[in-house]
mmCIF file of C-alpha atoms in Angstrom:
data_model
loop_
_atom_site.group_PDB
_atom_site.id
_atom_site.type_symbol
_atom_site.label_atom_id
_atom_site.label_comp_id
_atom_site.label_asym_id
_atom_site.label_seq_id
_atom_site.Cartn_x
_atom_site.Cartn_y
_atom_site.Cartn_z
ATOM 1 C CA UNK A 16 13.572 -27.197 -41.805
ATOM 2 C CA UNK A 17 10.425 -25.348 -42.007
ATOM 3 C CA UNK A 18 9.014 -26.474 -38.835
ATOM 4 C CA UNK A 19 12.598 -25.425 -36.697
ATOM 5 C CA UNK A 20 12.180 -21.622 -38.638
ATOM 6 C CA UNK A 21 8.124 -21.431 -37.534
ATOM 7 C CA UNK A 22 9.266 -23.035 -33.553
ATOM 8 C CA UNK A 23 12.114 -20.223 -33.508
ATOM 9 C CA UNK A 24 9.906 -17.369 -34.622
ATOM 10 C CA UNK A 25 7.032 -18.241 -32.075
ATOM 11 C CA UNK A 26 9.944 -18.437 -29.014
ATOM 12 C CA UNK A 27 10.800 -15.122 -30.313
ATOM 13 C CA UNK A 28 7.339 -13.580 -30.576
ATOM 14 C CA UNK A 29 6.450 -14.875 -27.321
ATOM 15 C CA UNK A 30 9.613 -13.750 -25.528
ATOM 16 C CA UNK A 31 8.832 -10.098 -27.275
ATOM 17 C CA UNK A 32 4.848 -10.609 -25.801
ATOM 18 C CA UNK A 33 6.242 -11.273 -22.335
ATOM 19 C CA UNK A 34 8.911 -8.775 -22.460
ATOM 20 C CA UNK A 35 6.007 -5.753 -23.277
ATOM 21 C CA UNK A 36 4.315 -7.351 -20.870
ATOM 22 C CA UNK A 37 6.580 -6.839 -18.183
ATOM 23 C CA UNK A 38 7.252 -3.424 -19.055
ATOM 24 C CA UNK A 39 3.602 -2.713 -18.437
ATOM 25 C CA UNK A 40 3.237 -3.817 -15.469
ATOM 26 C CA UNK A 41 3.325 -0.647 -12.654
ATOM 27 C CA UNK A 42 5.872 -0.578 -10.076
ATOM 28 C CA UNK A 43 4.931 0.427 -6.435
ATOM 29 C CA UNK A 44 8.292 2.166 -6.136
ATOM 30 C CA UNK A 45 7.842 5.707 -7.768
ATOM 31 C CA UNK A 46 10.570 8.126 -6.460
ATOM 32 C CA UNK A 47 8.280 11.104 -7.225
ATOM 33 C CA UNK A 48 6.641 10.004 -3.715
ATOM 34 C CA UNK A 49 7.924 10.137 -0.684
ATOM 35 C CA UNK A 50 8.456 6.531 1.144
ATOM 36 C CA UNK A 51 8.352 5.538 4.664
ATOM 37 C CA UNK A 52 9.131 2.539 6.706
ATOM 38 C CA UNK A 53 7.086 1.218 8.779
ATOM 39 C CA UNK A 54 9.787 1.304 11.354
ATOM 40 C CA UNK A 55 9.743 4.740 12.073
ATOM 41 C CA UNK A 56 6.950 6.892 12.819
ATOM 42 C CA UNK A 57 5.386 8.965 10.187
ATOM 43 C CA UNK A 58 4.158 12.463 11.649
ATOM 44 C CA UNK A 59 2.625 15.296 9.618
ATOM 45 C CA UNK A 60 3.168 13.271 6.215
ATOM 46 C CA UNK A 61 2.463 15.038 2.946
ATOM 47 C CA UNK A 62 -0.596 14.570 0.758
ATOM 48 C CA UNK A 63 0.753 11.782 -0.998
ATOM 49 C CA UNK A 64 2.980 9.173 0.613
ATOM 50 C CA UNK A 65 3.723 5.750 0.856
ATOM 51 C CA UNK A 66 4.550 3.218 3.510
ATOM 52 C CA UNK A 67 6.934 0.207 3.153
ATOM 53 C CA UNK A 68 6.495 -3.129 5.376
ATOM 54 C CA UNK A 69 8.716 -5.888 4.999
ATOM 55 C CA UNK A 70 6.288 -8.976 5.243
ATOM 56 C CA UNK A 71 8.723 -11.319 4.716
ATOM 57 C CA UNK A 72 7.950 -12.622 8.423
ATOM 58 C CA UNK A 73 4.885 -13.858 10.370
ATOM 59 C CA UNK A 74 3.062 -11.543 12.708
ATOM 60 C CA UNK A 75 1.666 -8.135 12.652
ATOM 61 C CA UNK A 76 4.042 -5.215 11.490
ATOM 62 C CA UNK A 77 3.064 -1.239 12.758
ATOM 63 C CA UNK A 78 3.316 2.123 11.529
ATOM 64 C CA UNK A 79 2.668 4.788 13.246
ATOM 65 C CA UNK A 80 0.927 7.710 11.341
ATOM 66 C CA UNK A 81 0.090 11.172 12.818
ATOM 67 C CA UNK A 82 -1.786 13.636 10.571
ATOM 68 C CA UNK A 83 -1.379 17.333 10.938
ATOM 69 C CA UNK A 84 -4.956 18.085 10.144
ATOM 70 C CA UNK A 85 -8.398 16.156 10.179
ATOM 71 C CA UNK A 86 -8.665 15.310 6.467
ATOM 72 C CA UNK A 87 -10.415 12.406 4.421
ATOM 73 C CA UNK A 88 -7.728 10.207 2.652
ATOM 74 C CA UNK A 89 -7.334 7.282 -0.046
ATOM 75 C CA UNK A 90 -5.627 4.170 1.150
ATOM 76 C CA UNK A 91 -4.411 2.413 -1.487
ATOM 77 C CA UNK A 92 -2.174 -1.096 -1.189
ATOM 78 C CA UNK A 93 -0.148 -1.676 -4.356
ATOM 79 C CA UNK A 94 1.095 -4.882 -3.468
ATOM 80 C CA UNK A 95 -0.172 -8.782 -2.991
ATOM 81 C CA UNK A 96 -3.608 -7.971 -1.626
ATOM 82 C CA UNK A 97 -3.845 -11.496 0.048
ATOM 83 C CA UNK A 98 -2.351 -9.776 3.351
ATOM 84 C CA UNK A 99 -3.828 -8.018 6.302
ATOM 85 C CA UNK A 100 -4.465 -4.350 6.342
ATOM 86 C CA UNK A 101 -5.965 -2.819 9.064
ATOM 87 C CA UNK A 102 -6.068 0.743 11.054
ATOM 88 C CA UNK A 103 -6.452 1.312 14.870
ATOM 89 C CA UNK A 104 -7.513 4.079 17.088
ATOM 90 C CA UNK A 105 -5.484 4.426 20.011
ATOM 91 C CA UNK A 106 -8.255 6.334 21.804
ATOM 92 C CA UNK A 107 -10.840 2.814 21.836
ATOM 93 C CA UNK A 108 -9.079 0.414 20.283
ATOM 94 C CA UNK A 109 -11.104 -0.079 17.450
ATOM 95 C CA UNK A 110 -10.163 -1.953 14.305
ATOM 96 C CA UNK A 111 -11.091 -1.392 10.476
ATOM 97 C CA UNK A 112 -9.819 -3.715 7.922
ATOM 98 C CA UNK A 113 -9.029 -1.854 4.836
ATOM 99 C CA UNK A 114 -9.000 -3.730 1.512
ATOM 100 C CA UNK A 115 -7.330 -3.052 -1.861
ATOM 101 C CA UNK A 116 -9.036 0.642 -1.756
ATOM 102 C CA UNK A 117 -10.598 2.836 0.963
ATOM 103 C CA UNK A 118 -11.559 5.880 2.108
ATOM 104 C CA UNK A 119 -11.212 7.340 5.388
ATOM 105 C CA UNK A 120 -11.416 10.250 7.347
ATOM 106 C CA UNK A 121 -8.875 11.145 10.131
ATOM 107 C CA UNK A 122 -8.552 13.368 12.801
ATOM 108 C CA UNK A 123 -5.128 15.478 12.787
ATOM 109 C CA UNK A 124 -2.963 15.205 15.989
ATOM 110 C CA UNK A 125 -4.209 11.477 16.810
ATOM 111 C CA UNK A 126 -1.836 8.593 15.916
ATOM 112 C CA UNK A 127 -3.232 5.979 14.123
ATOM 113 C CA UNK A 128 -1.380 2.539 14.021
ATOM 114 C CA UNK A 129 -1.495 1.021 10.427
ATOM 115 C CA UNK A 130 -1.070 -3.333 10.891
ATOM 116 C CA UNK A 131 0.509 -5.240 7.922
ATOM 117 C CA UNK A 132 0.359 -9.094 8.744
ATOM 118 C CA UNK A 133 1.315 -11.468 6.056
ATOM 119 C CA UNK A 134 -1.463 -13.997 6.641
ATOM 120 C CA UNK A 135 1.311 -17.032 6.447
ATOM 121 C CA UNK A 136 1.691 -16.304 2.595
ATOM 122 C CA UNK A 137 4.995 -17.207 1.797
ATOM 123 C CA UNK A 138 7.155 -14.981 -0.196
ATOM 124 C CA UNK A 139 5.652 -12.358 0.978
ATOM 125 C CA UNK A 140 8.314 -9.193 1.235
ATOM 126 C CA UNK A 141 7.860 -5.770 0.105
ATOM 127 C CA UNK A 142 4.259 -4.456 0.709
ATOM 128 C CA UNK A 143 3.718 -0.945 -0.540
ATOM 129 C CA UNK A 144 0.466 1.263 0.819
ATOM 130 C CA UNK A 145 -0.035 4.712 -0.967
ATOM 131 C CA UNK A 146 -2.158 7.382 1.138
ATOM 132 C CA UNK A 147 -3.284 10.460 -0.982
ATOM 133 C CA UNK A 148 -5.275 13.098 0.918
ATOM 134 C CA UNK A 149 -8.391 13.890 -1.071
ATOM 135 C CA UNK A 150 -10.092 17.613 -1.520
ATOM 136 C CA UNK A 151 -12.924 16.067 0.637
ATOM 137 C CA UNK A 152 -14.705 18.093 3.409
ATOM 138 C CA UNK A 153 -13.493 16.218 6.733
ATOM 139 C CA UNK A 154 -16.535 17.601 8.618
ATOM 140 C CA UNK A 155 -19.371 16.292 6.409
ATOM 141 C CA UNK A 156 -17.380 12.743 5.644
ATOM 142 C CA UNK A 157 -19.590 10.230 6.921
ATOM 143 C CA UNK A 158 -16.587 7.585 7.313
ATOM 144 C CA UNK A 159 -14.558 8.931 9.887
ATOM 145 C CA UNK A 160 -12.240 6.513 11.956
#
């Protein structure tokens, strides 16, 4: 009788563990920012916004992002990292992968196209990005794209 009182009391610890667990985990959706899809193009966003692809496809998805001013700004992706995240100038065609975190500097009144591609990871839907314009000099930022 013992050993069925100790087995119920670890279930129940454990489920209380995963439970607080859970709770701390951070979700991407924060309705104190605005959201975009990717569907639609984003011009003159404000300093803190996120964009939503739906992944749950193969092949590249675009959003189209025009800044009102040249400023420097953190791209952050909140969700499964194992996908592709790139930027590309319209003006040369030029590519830059961006990884969990980076740092860029933009012109204003140039639209960028931001690619999402799954990579053929399955179960793969929502994919959050966060861009948050820093109080960084644009003119003396060494990483401009």
């Amino acid at each position: 009788m013992k050993s069925k009182g100790k087995y119920i009391l670890s279930v129940l610890l454990t489920g209380m563990v995963l439970l607080l667990a859970w709770q701390c985990n951070p979700d991407p959706v924060n309705p104190a920012i605005d959201q975009y899809s990717y569907l639609n193009p984003i011009v003159n966003p404000p300093d803190t916004f996120q964009v939503i692809y739906n992944l749950s496809t193969y092949g590249n998805k675009s959003a189209y992002i025009t800044f009102q001013d040249s400023a420097v700004w953190k791209i952050q992706i909140l969700s499964d990292t194992r996908a592709i995240f790139g930027v590309v100038d319209k003006r040369d065609s030029s590519l830059q992968l961006i990884g969990a975190v980076d740092t860029l500097g933009f012109q204003g009144n140039i639209s960028y196209t931001f690619i999402a591609n799954n990579n053929n990871i399955d179960n793969l839907n929502s994919y959050f990005v966060q861009f948050t314009k820093l109080p960084i000099d644009y003119s003396s930022y060494p990483k401009k794209f």
